[in-house]
Short mmCIF file of C-alpha atoms in Angstrom, two decimals:
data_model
loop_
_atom_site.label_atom_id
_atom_site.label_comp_id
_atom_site.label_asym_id
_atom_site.label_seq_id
_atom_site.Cartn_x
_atom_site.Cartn_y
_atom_site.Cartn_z
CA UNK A 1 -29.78 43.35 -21.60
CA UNK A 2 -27.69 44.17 -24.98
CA UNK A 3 -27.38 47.62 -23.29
CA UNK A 4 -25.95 46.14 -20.00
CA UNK A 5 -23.69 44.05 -22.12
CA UNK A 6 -22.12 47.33 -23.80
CA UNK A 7 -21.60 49.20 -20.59
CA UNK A 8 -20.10 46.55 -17.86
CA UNK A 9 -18.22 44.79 -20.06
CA UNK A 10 -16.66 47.34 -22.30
CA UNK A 11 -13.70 48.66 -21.84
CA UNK A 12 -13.10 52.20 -20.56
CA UNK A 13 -14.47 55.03 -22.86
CA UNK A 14 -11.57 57.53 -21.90
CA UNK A 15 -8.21 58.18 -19.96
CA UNK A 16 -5.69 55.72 -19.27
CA UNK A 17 -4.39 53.00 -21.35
CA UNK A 18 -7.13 53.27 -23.94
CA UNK A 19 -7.26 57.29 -24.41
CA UNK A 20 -6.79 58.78 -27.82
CA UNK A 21 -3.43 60.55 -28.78
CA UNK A 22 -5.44 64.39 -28.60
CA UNK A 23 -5.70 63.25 -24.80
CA UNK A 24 -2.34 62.26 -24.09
CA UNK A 25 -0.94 65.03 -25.99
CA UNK A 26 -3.39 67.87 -23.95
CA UNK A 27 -1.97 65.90 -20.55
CA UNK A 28 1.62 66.94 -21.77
CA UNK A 29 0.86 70.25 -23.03
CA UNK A 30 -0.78 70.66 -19.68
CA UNK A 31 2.17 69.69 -17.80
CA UNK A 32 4.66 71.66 -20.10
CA UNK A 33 2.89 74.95 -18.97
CA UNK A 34 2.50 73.98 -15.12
CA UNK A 35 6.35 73.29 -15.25
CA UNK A 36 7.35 76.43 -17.07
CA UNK A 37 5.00 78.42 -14.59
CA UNK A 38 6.69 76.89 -11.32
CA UNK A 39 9.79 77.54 -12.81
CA UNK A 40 9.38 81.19 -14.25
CA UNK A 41 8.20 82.02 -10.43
CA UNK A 42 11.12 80.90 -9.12
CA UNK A 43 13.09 82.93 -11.50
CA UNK A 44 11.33 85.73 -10.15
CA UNK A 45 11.94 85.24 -6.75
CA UNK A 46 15.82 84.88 -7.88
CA UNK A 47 15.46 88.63 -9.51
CA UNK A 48 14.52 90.00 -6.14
CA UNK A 49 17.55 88.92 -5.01
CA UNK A 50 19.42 90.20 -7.97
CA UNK A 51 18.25 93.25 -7.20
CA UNK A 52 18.21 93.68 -3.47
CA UNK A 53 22.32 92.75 -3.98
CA UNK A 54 22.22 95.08 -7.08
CA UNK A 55 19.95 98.13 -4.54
CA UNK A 56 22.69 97.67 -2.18
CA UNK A 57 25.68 97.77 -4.70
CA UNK A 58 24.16 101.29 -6.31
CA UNK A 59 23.31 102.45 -2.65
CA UNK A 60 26.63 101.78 -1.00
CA UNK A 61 29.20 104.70 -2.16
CA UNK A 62 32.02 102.71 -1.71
CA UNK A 63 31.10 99.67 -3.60
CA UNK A 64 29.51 101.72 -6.45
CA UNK A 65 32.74 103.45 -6.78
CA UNK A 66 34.54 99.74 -7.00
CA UNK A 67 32.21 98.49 -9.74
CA UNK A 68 31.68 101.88 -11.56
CA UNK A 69 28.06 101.94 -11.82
CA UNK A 70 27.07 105.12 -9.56
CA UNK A 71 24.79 107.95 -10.99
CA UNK A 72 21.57 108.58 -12.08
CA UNK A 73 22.14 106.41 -14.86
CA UNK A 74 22.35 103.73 -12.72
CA UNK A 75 19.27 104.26 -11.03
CA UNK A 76 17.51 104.27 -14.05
CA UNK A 77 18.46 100.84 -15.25
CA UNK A 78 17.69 99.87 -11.75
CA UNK A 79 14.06 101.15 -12.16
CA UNK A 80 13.64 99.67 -15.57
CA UNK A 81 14.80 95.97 -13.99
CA UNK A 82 12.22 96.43 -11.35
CA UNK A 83 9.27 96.58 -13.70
CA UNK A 84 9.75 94.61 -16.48
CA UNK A 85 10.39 92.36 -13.63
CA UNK A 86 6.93 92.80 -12.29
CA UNK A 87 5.08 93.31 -15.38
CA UNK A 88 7.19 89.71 -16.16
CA UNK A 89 5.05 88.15 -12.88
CA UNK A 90 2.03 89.92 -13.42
CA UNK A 91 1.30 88.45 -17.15
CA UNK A 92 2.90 85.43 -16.40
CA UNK A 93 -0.38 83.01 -16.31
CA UNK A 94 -0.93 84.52 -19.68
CA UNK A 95 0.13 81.42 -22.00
CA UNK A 96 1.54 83.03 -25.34
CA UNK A 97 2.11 86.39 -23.71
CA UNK A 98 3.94 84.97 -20.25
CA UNK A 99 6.60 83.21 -22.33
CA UNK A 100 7.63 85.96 -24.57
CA UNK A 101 7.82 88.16 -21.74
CA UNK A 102 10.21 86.01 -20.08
CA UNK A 103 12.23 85.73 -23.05
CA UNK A 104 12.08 89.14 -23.53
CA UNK A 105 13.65 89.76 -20.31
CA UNK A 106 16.03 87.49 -19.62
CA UNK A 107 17.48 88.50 -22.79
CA UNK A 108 16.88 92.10 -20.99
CA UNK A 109 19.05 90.68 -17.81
CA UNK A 110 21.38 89.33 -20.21
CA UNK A 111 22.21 92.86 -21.71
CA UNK A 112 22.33 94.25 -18.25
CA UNK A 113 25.07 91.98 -17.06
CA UNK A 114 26.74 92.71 -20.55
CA UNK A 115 27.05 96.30 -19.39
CA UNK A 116 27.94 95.46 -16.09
CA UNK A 117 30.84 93.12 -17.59
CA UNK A 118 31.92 95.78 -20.18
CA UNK A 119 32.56 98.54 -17.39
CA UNK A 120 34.14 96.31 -14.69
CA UNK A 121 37.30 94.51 -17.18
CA UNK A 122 35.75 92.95 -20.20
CA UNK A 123 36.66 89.32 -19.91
CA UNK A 124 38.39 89.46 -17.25
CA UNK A 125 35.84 90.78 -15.06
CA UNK A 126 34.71 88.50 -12.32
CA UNK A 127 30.39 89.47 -12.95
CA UNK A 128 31.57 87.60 -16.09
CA UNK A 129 30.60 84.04 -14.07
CA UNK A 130 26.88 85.61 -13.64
CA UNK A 131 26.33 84.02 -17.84
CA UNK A 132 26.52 80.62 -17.14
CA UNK A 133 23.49 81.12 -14.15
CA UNK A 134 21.94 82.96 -17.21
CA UNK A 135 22.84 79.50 -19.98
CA UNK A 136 20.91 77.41 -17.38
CA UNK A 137 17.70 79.39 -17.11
CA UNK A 138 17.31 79.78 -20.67
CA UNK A 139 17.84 76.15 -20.64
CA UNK A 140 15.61 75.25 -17.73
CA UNK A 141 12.62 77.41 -18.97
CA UNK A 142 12.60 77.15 -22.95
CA UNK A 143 14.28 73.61 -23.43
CA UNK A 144 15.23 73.71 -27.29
CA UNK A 145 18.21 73.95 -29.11
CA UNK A 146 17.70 78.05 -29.81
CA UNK A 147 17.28 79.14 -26.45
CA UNK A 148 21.06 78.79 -25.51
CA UNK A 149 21.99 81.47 -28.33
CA UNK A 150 21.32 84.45 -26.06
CA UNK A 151 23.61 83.69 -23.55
CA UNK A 152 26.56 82.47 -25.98
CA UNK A 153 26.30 85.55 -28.06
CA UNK A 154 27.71 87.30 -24.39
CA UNK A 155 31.17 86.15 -25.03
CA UNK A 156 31.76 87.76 -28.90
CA UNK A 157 29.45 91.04 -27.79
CA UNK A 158 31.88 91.24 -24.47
CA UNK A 159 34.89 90.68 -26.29
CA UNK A 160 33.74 93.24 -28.91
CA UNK A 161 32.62 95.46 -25.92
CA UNK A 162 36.14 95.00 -24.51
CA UNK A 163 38.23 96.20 -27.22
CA UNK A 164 36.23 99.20 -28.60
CA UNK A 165 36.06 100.44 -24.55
CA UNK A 166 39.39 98.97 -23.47
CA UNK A 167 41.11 99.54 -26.28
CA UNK A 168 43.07 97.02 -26.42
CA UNK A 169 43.56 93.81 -28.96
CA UNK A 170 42.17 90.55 -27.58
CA UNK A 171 45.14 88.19 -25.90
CA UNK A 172 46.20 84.95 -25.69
CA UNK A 173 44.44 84.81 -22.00
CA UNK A 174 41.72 86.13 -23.89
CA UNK A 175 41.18 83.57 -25.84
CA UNK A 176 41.90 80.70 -23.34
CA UNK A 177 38.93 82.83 -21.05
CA UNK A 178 36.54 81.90 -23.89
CA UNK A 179 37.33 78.77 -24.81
CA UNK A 180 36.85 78.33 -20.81
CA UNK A 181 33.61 79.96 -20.67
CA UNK A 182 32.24 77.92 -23.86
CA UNK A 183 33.24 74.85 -22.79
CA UNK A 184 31.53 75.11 -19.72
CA UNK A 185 28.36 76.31 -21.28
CA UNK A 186 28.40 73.21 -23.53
CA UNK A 187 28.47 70.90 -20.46
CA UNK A 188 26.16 72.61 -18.84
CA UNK A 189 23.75 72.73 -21.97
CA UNK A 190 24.33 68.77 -22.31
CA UNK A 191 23.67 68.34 -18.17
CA UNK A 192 20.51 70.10 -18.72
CA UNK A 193 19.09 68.49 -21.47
CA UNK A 194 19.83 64.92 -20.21
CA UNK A 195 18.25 65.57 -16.93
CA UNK A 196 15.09 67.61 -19.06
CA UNK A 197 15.20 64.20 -20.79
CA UNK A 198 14.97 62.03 -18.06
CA UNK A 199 12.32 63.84 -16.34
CA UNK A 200 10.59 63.52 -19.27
CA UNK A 201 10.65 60.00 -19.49
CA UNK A 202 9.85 59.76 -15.98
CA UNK A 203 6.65 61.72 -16.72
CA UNK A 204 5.25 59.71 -18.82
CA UNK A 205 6.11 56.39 -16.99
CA UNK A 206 4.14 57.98 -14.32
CA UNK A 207 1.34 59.25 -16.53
CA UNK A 208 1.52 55.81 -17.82
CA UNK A 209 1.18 54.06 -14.36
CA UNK A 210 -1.36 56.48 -13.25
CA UNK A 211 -4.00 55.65 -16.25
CA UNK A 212 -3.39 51.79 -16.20
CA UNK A 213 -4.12 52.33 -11.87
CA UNK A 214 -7.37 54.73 -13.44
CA UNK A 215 -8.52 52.10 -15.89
CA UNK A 216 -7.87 48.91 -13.31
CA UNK A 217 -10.64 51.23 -11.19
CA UNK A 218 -13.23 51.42 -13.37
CA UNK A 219 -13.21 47.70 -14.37
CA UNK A 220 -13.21 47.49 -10.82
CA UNK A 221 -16.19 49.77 -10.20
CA UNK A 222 -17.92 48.39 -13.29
CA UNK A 223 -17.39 44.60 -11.96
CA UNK A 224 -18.93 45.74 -8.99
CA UNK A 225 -22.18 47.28 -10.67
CA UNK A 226 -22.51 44.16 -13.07
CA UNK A 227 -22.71 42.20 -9.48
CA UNK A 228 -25.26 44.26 -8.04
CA UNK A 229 -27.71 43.97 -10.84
CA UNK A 230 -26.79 40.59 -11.73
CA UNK A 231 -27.97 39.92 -7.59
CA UNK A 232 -30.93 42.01 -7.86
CA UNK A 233 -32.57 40.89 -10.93
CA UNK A 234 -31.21 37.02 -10.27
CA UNK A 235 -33.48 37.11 -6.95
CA UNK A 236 -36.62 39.17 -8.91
CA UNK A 237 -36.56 36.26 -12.15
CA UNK A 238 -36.35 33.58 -9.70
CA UNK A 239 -39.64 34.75 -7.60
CA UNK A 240 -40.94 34.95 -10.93
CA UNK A 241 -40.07 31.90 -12.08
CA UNK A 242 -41.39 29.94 -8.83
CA UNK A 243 -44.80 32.26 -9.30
CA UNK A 244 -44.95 30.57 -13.24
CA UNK A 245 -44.72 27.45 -11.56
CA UNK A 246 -46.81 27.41 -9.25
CA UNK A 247 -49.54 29.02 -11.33
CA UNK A 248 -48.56 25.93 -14.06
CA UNK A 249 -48.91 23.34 -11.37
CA UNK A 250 -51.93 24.96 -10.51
CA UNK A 251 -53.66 25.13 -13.72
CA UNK A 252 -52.52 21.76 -14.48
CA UNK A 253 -54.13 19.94 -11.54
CA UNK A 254 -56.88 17.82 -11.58
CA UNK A 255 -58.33 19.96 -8.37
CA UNK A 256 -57.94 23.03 -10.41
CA UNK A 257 -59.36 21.58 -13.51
CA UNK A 258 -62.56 20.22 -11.55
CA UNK A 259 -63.05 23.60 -9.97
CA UNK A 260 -62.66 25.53 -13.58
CA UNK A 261 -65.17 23.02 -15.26
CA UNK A 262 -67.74 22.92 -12.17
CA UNK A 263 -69.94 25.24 -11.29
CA UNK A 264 -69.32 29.11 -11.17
CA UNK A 265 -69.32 29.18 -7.81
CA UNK A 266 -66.01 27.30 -7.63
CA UNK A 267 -64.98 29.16 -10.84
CA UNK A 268 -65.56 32.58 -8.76
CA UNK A 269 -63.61 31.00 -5.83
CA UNK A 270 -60.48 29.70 -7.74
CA UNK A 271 -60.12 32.69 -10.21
CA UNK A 272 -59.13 35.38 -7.82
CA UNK A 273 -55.91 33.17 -6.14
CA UNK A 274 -54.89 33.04 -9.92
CA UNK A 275 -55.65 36.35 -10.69
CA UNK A 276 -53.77 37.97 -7.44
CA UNK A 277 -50.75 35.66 -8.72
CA UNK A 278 -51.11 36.97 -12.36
CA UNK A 279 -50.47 40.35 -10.84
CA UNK A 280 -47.91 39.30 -8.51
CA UNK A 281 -45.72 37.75 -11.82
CA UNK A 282 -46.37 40.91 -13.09
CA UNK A 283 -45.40 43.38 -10.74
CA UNK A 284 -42.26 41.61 -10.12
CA UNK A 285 -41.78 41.98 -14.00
CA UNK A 286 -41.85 45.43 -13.70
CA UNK A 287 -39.71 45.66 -10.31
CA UNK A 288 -36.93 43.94 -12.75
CA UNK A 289 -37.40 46.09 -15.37
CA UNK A 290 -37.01 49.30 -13.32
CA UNK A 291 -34.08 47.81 -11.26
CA UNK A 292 -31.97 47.49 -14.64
CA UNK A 293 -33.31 50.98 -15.75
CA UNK A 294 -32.02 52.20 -12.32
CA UNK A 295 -28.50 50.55 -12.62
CA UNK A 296 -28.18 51.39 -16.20
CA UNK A 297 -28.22 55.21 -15.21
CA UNK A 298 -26.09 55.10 -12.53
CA UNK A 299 -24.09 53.49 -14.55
CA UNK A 300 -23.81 56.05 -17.61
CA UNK A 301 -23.91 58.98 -14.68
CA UNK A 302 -20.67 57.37 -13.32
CA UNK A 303 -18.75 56.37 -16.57
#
């Protein structure tokens, strides 16, 4: 019974409230990676239509002509966007090797648009608003304070860009444009972040909630077993308790003793009704027995 003891009314082994840190921190880690993953396939899905606009900018004459980027040249950076792109989905379930890839190339998209800026006016080129879609996917998929330097090195490489191409010094308007551009990556940055934050929090409230709603379940289910083998054994121990005494009151009365001390013919006739009662106490000793065996593995099979 020391064994029942231990296993109804313990409290749960594992999960929920009562799980070790290693747990809590491999639910987390676990979650970390299913976000990143739902999120890197939606970047993907946001490439293809980067480059179904960019197919149709390099196959239209007229608006190749507008942004400059016609040629074979062209093509080829085309061609190289379309497969790191898919070599980016295909290794993507790969832990270490998914999220350097993506790294890799968004920092590849990033010098892309760079290009793109340089040849159609520098800072004053309107592709120039494409950075801050790249400040919030480096935010979005690799949340830490390191990830935003890509995209903000954009503005000194463009304005570099701009005056070694253009020519010309950087301006007062130049200046203002990133000061503009900045600022609105650092409120984007701090939007992110507090709303990475809160779904954080929210996270774990819910893990939370979801192991106390575990742990109430298998006190439940454990309650339930205890009552089962508390009924079944309570109704074998009291047939064996009324067998004891009857078998007492029998060898205790004065009929009984008469019979035993008489002849052997009443001895013979008197022995086998306590004999069949002897094995009666007994089998229903054993039924017990094996009941609690029974319970105690379904038990340890459950929890």
């Amino acid at each position: 019974m020391a064994e029942t003891g231990a296993l109804v009314g313990g409290t749960p082994a594992r999960g929920g409230l009562f799980a070790g840190p290693s747990e809590r921190t491999e639910r987390s880690r676990l979650f970390r990676e299913d976000r990143f993953l739902t999120r890197a396939r939606a970047l993907f899905y946001a490439r293809l239509a980067f480059l179904v606009l960019g197919l149709g900018v390099i196959g239209v004459p007229s608006w190749s002509a507008a942004f400059g980027v016609g040629g074979p040249k062209a093509f080829a950076v085309y061609l190289v966007m379309v497969a790191y792109s898919a070599a980016n989905y295909v290794f993507l379930a790969r832990k270490t090797v998914g999220k350097a890839l993506t790294f890799a190339t968004l920092c590849a998209d990033l010098c892309v648009l760079v290009w793109l800026v340089s040849i159609t006016g520098g800072l004053r080129s309107p592709l120039l608003a494409a950075q801050l879609l790249f400040t919030i996917l480096f935010v979005v998929l690799f949340p830490t304070p390191f990830s935003v330097v890509p995209p903000l090195l954009t503005f000194p490489v463009v304005a570099k860009l701009d005056q070694v191409l253009g020519g010309h010094a950087a301006v007062q308007i130049d200046l203002f444009i990133l000061l503009w551009y900045s600022a609105i990556n650092c409120i984007l940055v701090y939007v992110m972040v507090y709303l990475n934050e809160r779904d954080r929090l929210k996270h774990r409230e819910l893990q939370k909630l979801s192991s106390a709603l575990r742990d109430m379940a298998i006190v439940d289910e454990r309650n339930r077993l205890a009552r089962e083998i508390h009924d079944g054994l309570g109704g074998v121990l009291s047939s064996v308790v009324i067998q004891s005494e009857y078998l007492l009151n029998m060898i205790d009365g004065s009929e009984v003793r008469a019979r035993i001390s008489g002849s052997s013919e009443a001895r013979a006739a008197i022995l086998p009704t306590i004999r069949k009662e002897l094995c009666d106490l007994h089998q229903a000793a054993e039924d017990s027995i094996e009941e609690l065996r029974r319970s105690l593995r379904m038990m340890k099979e459950d929890f």
